[in-house]
Short mmCIF file of C-alpha atoms and ligand atoms in Angstrom, two decimals:
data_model
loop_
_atom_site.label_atom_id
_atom_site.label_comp_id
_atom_site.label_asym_id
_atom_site.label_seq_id
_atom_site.Cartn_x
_atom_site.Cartn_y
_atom_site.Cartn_z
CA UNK A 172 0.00 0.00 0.00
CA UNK A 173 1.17 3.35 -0.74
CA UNK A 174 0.43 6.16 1.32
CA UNK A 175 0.19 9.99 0.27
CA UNK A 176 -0.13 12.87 2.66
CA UNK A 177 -0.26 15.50 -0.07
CA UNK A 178 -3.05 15.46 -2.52
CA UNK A 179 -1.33 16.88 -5.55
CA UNK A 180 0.81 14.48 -5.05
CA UNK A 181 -1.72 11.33 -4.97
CA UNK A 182 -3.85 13.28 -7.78
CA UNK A 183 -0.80 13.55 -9.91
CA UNK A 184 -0.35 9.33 -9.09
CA UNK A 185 -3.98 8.72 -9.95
CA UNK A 186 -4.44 10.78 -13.03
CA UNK A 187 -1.07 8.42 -14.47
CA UNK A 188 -3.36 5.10 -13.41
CA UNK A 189 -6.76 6.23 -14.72
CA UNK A 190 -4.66 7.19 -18.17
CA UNK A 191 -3.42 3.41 -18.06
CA UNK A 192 -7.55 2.67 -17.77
CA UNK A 193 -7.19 1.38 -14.41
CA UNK A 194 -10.41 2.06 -12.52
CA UNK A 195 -10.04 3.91 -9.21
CA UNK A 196 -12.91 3.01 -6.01
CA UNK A 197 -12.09 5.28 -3.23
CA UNK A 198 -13.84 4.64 0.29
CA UNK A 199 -13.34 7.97 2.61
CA UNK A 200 -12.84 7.15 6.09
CA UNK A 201 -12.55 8.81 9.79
CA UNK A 202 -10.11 6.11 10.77
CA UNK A 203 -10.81 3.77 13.81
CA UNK A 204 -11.22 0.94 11.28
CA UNK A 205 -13.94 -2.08 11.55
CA UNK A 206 -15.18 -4.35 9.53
CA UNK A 207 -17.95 -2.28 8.47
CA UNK A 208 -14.99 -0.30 6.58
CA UNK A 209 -13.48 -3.19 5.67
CA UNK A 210 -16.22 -4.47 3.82
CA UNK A 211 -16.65 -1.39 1.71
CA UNK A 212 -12.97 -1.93 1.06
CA UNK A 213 -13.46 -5.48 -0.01
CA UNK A 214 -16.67 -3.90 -2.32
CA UNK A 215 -14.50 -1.54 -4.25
CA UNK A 216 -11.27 -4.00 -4.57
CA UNK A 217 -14.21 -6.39 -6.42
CA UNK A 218 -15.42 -3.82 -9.03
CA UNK A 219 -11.81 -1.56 -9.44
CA UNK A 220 -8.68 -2.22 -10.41
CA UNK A 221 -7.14 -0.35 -7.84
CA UNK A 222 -8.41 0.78 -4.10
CA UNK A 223 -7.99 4.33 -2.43
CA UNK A 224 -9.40 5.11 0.84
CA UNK A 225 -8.39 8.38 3.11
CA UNK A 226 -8.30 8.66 6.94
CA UNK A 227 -9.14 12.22 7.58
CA UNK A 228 -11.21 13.28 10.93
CA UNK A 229 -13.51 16.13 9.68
CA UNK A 230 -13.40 19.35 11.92
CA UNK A 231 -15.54 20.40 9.85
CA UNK A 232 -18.62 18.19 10.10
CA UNK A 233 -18.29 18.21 13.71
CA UNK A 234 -21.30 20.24 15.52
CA UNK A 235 -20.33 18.97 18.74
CA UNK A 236 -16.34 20.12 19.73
CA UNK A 237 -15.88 17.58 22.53
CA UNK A 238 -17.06 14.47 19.82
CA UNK A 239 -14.44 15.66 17.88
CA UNK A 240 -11.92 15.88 20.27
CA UNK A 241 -12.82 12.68 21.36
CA UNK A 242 -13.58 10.98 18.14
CA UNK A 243 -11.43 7.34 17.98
CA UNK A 244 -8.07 7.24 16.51
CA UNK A 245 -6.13 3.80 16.06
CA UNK A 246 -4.01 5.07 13.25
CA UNK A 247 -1.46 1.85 13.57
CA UNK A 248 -3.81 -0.46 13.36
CA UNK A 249 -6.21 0.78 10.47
CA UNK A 250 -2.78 0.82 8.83
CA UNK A 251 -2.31 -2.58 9.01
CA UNK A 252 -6.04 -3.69 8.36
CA UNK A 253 -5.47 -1.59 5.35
CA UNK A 254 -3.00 -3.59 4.23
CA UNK A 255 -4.61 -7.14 4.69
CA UNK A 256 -7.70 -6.34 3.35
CA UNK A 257 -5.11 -5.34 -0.45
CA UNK A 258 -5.99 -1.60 -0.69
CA UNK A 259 -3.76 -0.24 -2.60
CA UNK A 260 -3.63 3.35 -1.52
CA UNK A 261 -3.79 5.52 1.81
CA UNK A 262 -4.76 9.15 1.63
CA UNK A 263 -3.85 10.95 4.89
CA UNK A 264 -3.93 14.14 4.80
CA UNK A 265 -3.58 16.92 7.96
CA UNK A 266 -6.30 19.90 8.21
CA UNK A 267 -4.28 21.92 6.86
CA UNK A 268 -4.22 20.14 3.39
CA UNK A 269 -7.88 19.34 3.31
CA UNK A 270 -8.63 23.31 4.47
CA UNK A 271 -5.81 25.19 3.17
CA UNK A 272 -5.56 29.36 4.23
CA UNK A 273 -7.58 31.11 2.02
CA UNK A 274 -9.92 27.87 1.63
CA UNK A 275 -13.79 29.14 0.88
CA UNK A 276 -16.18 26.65 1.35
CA UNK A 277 -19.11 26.17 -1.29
CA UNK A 278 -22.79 26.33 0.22
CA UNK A 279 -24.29 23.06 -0.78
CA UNK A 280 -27.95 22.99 -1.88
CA UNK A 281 -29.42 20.17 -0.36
CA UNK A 282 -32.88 21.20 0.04
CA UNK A 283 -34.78 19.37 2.98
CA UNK A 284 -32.23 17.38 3.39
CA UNK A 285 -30.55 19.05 5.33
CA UNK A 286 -33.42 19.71 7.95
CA UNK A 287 -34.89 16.76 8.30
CA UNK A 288 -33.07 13.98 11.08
CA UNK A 289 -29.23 14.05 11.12
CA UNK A 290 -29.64 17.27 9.79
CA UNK A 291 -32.39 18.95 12.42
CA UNK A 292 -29.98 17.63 15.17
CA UNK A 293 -26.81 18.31 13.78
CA UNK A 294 -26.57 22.14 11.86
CA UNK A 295 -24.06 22.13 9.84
CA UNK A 296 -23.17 18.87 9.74
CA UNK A 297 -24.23 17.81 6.15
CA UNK A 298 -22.79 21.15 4.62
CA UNK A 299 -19.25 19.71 6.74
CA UNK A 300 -19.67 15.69 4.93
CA UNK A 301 -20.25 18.16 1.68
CA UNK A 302 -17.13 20.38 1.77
CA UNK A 303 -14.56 17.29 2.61
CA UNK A 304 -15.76 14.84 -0.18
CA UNK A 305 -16.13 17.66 -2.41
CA UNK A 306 -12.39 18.35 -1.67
CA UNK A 307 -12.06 14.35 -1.83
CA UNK A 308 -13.29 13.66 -4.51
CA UNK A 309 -11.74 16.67 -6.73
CA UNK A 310 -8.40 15.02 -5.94
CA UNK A 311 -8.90 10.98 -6.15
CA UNK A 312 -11.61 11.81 -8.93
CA UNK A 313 -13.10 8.01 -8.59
CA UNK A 314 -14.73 5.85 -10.89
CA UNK A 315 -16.61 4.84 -7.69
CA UNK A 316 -17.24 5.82 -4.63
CA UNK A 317 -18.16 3.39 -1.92
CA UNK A 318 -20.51 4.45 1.32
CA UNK A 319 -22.08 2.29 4.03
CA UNK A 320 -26.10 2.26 4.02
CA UNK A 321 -24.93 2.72 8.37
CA UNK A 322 -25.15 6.45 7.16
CA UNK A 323 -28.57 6.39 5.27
CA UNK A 324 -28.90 9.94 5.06
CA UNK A 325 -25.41 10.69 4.32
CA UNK A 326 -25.35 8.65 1.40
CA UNK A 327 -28.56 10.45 -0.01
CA UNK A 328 -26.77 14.20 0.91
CA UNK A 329 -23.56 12.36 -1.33
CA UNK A 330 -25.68 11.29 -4.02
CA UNK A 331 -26.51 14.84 -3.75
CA UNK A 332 -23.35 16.81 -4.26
CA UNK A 333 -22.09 14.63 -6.97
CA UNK A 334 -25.31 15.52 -8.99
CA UNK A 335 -24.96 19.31 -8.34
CA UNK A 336 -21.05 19.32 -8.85
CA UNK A 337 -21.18 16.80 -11.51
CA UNK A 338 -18.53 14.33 -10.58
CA UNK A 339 -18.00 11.61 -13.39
CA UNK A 340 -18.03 9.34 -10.32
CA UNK A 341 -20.57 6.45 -9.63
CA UNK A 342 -22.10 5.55 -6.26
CA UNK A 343 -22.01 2.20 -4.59
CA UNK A 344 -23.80 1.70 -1.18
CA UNK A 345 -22.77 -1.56 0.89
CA UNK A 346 -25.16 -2.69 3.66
CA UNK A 347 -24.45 -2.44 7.03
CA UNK A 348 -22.10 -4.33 8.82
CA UNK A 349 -23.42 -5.60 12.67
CA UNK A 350 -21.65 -7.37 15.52
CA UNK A 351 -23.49 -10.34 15.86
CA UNK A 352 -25.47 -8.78 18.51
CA UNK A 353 -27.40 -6.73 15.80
CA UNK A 354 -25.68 -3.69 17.01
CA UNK A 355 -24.39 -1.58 13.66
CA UNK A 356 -20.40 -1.63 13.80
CA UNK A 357 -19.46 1.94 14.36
CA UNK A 358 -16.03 3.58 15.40
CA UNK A 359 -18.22 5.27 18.17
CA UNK A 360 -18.43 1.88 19.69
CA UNK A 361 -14.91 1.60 20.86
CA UNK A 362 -16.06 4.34 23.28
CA UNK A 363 -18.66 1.93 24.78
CA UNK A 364 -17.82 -0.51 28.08
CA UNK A 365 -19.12 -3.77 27.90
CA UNK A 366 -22.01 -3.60 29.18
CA UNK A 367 -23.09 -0.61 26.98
CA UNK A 368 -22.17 -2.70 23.84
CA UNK A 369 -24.79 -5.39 24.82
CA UNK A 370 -27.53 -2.88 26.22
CA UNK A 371 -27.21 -0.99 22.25
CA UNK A 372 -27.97 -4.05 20.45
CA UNK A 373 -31.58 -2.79 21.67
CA UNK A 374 -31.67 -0.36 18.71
CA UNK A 375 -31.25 -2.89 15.94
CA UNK A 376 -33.95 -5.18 17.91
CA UNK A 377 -35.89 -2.29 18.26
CA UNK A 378 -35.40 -1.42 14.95
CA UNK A 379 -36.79 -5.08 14.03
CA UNK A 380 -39.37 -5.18 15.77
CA UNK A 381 -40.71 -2.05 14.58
CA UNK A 382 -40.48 -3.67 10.74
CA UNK A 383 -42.75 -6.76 11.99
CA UNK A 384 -45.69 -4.66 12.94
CA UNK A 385 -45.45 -2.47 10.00
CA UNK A 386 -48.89 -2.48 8.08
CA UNK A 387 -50.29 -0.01 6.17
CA UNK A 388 -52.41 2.94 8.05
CA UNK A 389 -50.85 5.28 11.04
CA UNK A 390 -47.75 4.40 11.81
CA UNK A 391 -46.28 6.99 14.24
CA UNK A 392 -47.49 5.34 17.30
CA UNK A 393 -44.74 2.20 16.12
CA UNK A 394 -41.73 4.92 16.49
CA UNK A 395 -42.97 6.15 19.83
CA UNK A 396 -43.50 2.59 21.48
CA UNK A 397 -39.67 2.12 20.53
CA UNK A 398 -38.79 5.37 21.60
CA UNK A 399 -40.44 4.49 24.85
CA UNK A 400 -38.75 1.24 25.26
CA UNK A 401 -35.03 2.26 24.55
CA UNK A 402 -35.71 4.97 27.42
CA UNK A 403 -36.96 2.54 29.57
CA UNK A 404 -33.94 0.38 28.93
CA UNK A 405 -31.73 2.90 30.27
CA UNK A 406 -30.69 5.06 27.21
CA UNK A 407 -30.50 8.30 27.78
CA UNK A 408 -32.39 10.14 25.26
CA UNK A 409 -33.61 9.53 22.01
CA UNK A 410 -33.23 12.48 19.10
CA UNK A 411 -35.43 10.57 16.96
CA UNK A 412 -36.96 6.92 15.74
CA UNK A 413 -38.59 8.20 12.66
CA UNK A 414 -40.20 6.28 9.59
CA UNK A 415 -39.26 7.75 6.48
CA UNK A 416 -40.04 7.93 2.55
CA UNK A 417 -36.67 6.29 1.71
CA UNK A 418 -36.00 7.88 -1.47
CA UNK A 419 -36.67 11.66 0.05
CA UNK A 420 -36.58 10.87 3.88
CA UNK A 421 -39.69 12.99 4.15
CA UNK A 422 -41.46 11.80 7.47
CA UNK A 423 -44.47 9.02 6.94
CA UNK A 424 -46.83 9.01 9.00
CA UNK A 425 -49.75 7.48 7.63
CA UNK A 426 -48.51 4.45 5.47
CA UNK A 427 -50.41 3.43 2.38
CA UNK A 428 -48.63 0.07 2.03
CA UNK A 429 -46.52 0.65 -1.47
CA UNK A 430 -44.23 3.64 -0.23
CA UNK A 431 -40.82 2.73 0.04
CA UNK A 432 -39.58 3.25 3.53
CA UNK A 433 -37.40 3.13 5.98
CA UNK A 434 -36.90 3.69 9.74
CA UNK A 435 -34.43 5.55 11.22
CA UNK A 436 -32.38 5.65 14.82
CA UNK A 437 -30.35 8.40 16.52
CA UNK A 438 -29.95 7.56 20.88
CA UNK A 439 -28.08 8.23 23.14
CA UNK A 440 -25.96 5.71 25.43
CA UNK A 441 -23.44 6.72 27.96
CA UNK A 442 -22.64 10.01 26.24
CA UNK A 443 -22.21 8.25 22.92
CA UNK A 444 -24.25 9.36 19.70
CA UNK A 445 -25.35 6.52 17.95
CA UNK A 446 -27.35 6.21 14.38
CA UNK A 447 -28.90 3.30 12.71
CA UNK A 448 -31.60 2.42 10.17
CA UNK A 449 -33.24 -0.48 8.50
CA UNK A 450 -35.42 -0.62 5.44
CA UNK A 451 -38.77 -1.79 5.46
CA UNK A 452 -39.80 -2.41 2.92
P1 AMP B 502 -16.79 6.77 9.01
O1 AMP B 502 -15.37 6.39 9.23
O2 AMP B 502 -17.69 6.51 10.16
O3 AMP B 502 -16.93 8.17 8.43
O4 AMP B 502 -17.34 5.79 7.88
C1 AMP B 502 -16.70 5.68 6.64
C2 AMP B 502 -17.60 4.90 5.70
O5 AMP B 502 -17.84 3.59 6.26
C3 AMP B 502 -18.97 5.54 5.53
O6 AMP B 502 -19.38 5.40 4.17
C4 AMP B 502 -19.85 4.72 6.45
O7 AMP B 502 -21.20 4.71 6.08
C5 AMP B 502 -19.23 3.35 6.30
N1 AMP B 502 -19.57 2.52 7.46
C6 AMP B 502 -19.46 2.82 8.78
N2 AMP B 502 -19.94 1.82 9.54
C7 AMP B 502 -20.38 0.87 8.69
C8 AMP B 502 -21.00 -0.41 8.87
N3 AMP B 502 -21.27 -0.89 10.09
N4 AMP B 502 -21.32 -1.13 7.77
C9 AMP B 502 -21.07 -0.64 6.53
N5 AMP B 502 -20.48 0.56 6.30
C10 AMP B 502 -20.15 1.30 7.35
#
């Protein structure tokens, strides 16, 4: 594996490769690699001929200062799993790279979007995921890009920005990786004890269960009950189980049984933010 800490540098590398035709797949990370990452690695080694991912912890996406500060970093070792699972290049670049002086950050138009879950409880957040892939993908400029279905919404704001800047660049989503628990991997887990690893597989079951009761008709009361339950079950508060159109994430409240949906998860546990989401249909 080769890594690059400047992009004109890797740019200069990949434009040489995609002249050869060699297909690029890039997977952008935050680092504090699992298997979840690992499998969109995997994903884009099995449709490209060669593999980039980055390691770069966004300030920028960051709404909350002391999640950032705190945010997992096992640099060593997602080295090393790097290398075993054959990608071919590491992009690391410092903040200064990404967000050089004089940087001016587009405003990205993503509509509701951006108000609507992640984005009601997080300002700012999608218009931070939008200014580092934009600068991500201007330099890698892949055939691919691979993002987990773990960040529903995320890969919808993506899908996004590559319409309105018009990147020659494909999407690939990979389903979500879980511990056997149920519980979505997620570098945020390495900042739960033991016992707060088991109690959070409650948000997949949850989750689950919701999807077996689904029938057509009202269906906020289903959200509520496992809003209710994860509360009950010692989490600390819930920002939102929501069921969703899942091509516009508009809310649904009253199902008519051929809408595409999906339901959505943010809770808290111990401090720790975590997401989730399952389609239903
Ligand atoms: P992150 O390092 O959390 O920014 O995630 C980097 C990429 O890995 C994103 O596209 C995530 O959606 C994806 N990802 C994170 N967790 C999982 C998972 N459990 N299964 C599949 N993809 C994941």
């Amino acid at each position: 594996m080769i890594l690059f800490k400047k992009g004109d540098e890797l740019k200069k590398y990949l434009i040489k490769k995609a002249v050869e035709g060699i297909s690029i797949g890039f997977v952008p990370t935050m680092g504090a690699l699992h298997e979840g990452h690992l499998s969109l690695i995997r994903a884009a080694k099995e449709k490209n001929g060669l593999v980039v991912s980055s390691i770069f912890v966004n300030p920028t996406q960051f709404n909350d200062q002391q999640d950032y500060l705190h945010y997992p970093k096992t640099i060593d070792q997602d080295i090393l799993l790097l290398e075993k699972s054959a990608c071919d290049v590491l992009f690391l670049p410092d903040v200064q790279e990404i967000y050089p002086s004089g940087y001016l950050p587009d405003h990205y138009a993503l509509g509701s979007l951006e108000t609507v879950l992640e984005g009601k409880y997080r300002p700012g957040h999608f218009q931070g995921v939008c200014q580092v892939v934009d600068r991500l993908l201007a330099i890698v400029m892949p055939s691919t890009l691979f993002l987990g279905q773990k960040d529903y919404q995320q890969c919808m704001v993506i899908a996004r920005l590559i319409h309105l800047k018009q990147y020659a660049t494909d999407l690939h989503i990979v389903p979500t990786m879980r511990e056997t628990s149920g519980l979505a991997m997620s570098s945020r887990n390495l900042r739960l004890n033991e016992q707060d690893r088991k109690k959070a597989a409650a948000i997949y079951a949850g989750l689950t269960h919701l999807k077996s009761r689904l029938k057509p008709g009202k269906i906020q009361s289903l959200c509520d009950d496992i809003a209710n339950d994860l509360l009950r079950a010692g989490f600390e508060k819930v920002d939102y189980i929501s069921i969703a159109n899942a091509k516009t994430l508009d809310p649904v409240e009253e199902w008519d049984g051929e809408t595409a949906l999906v339901a959505l998860a943010a809770v808290f546990l111990s401090g720790i933010r975590l997401i989730d989401n399952i389609p239903l249909t």
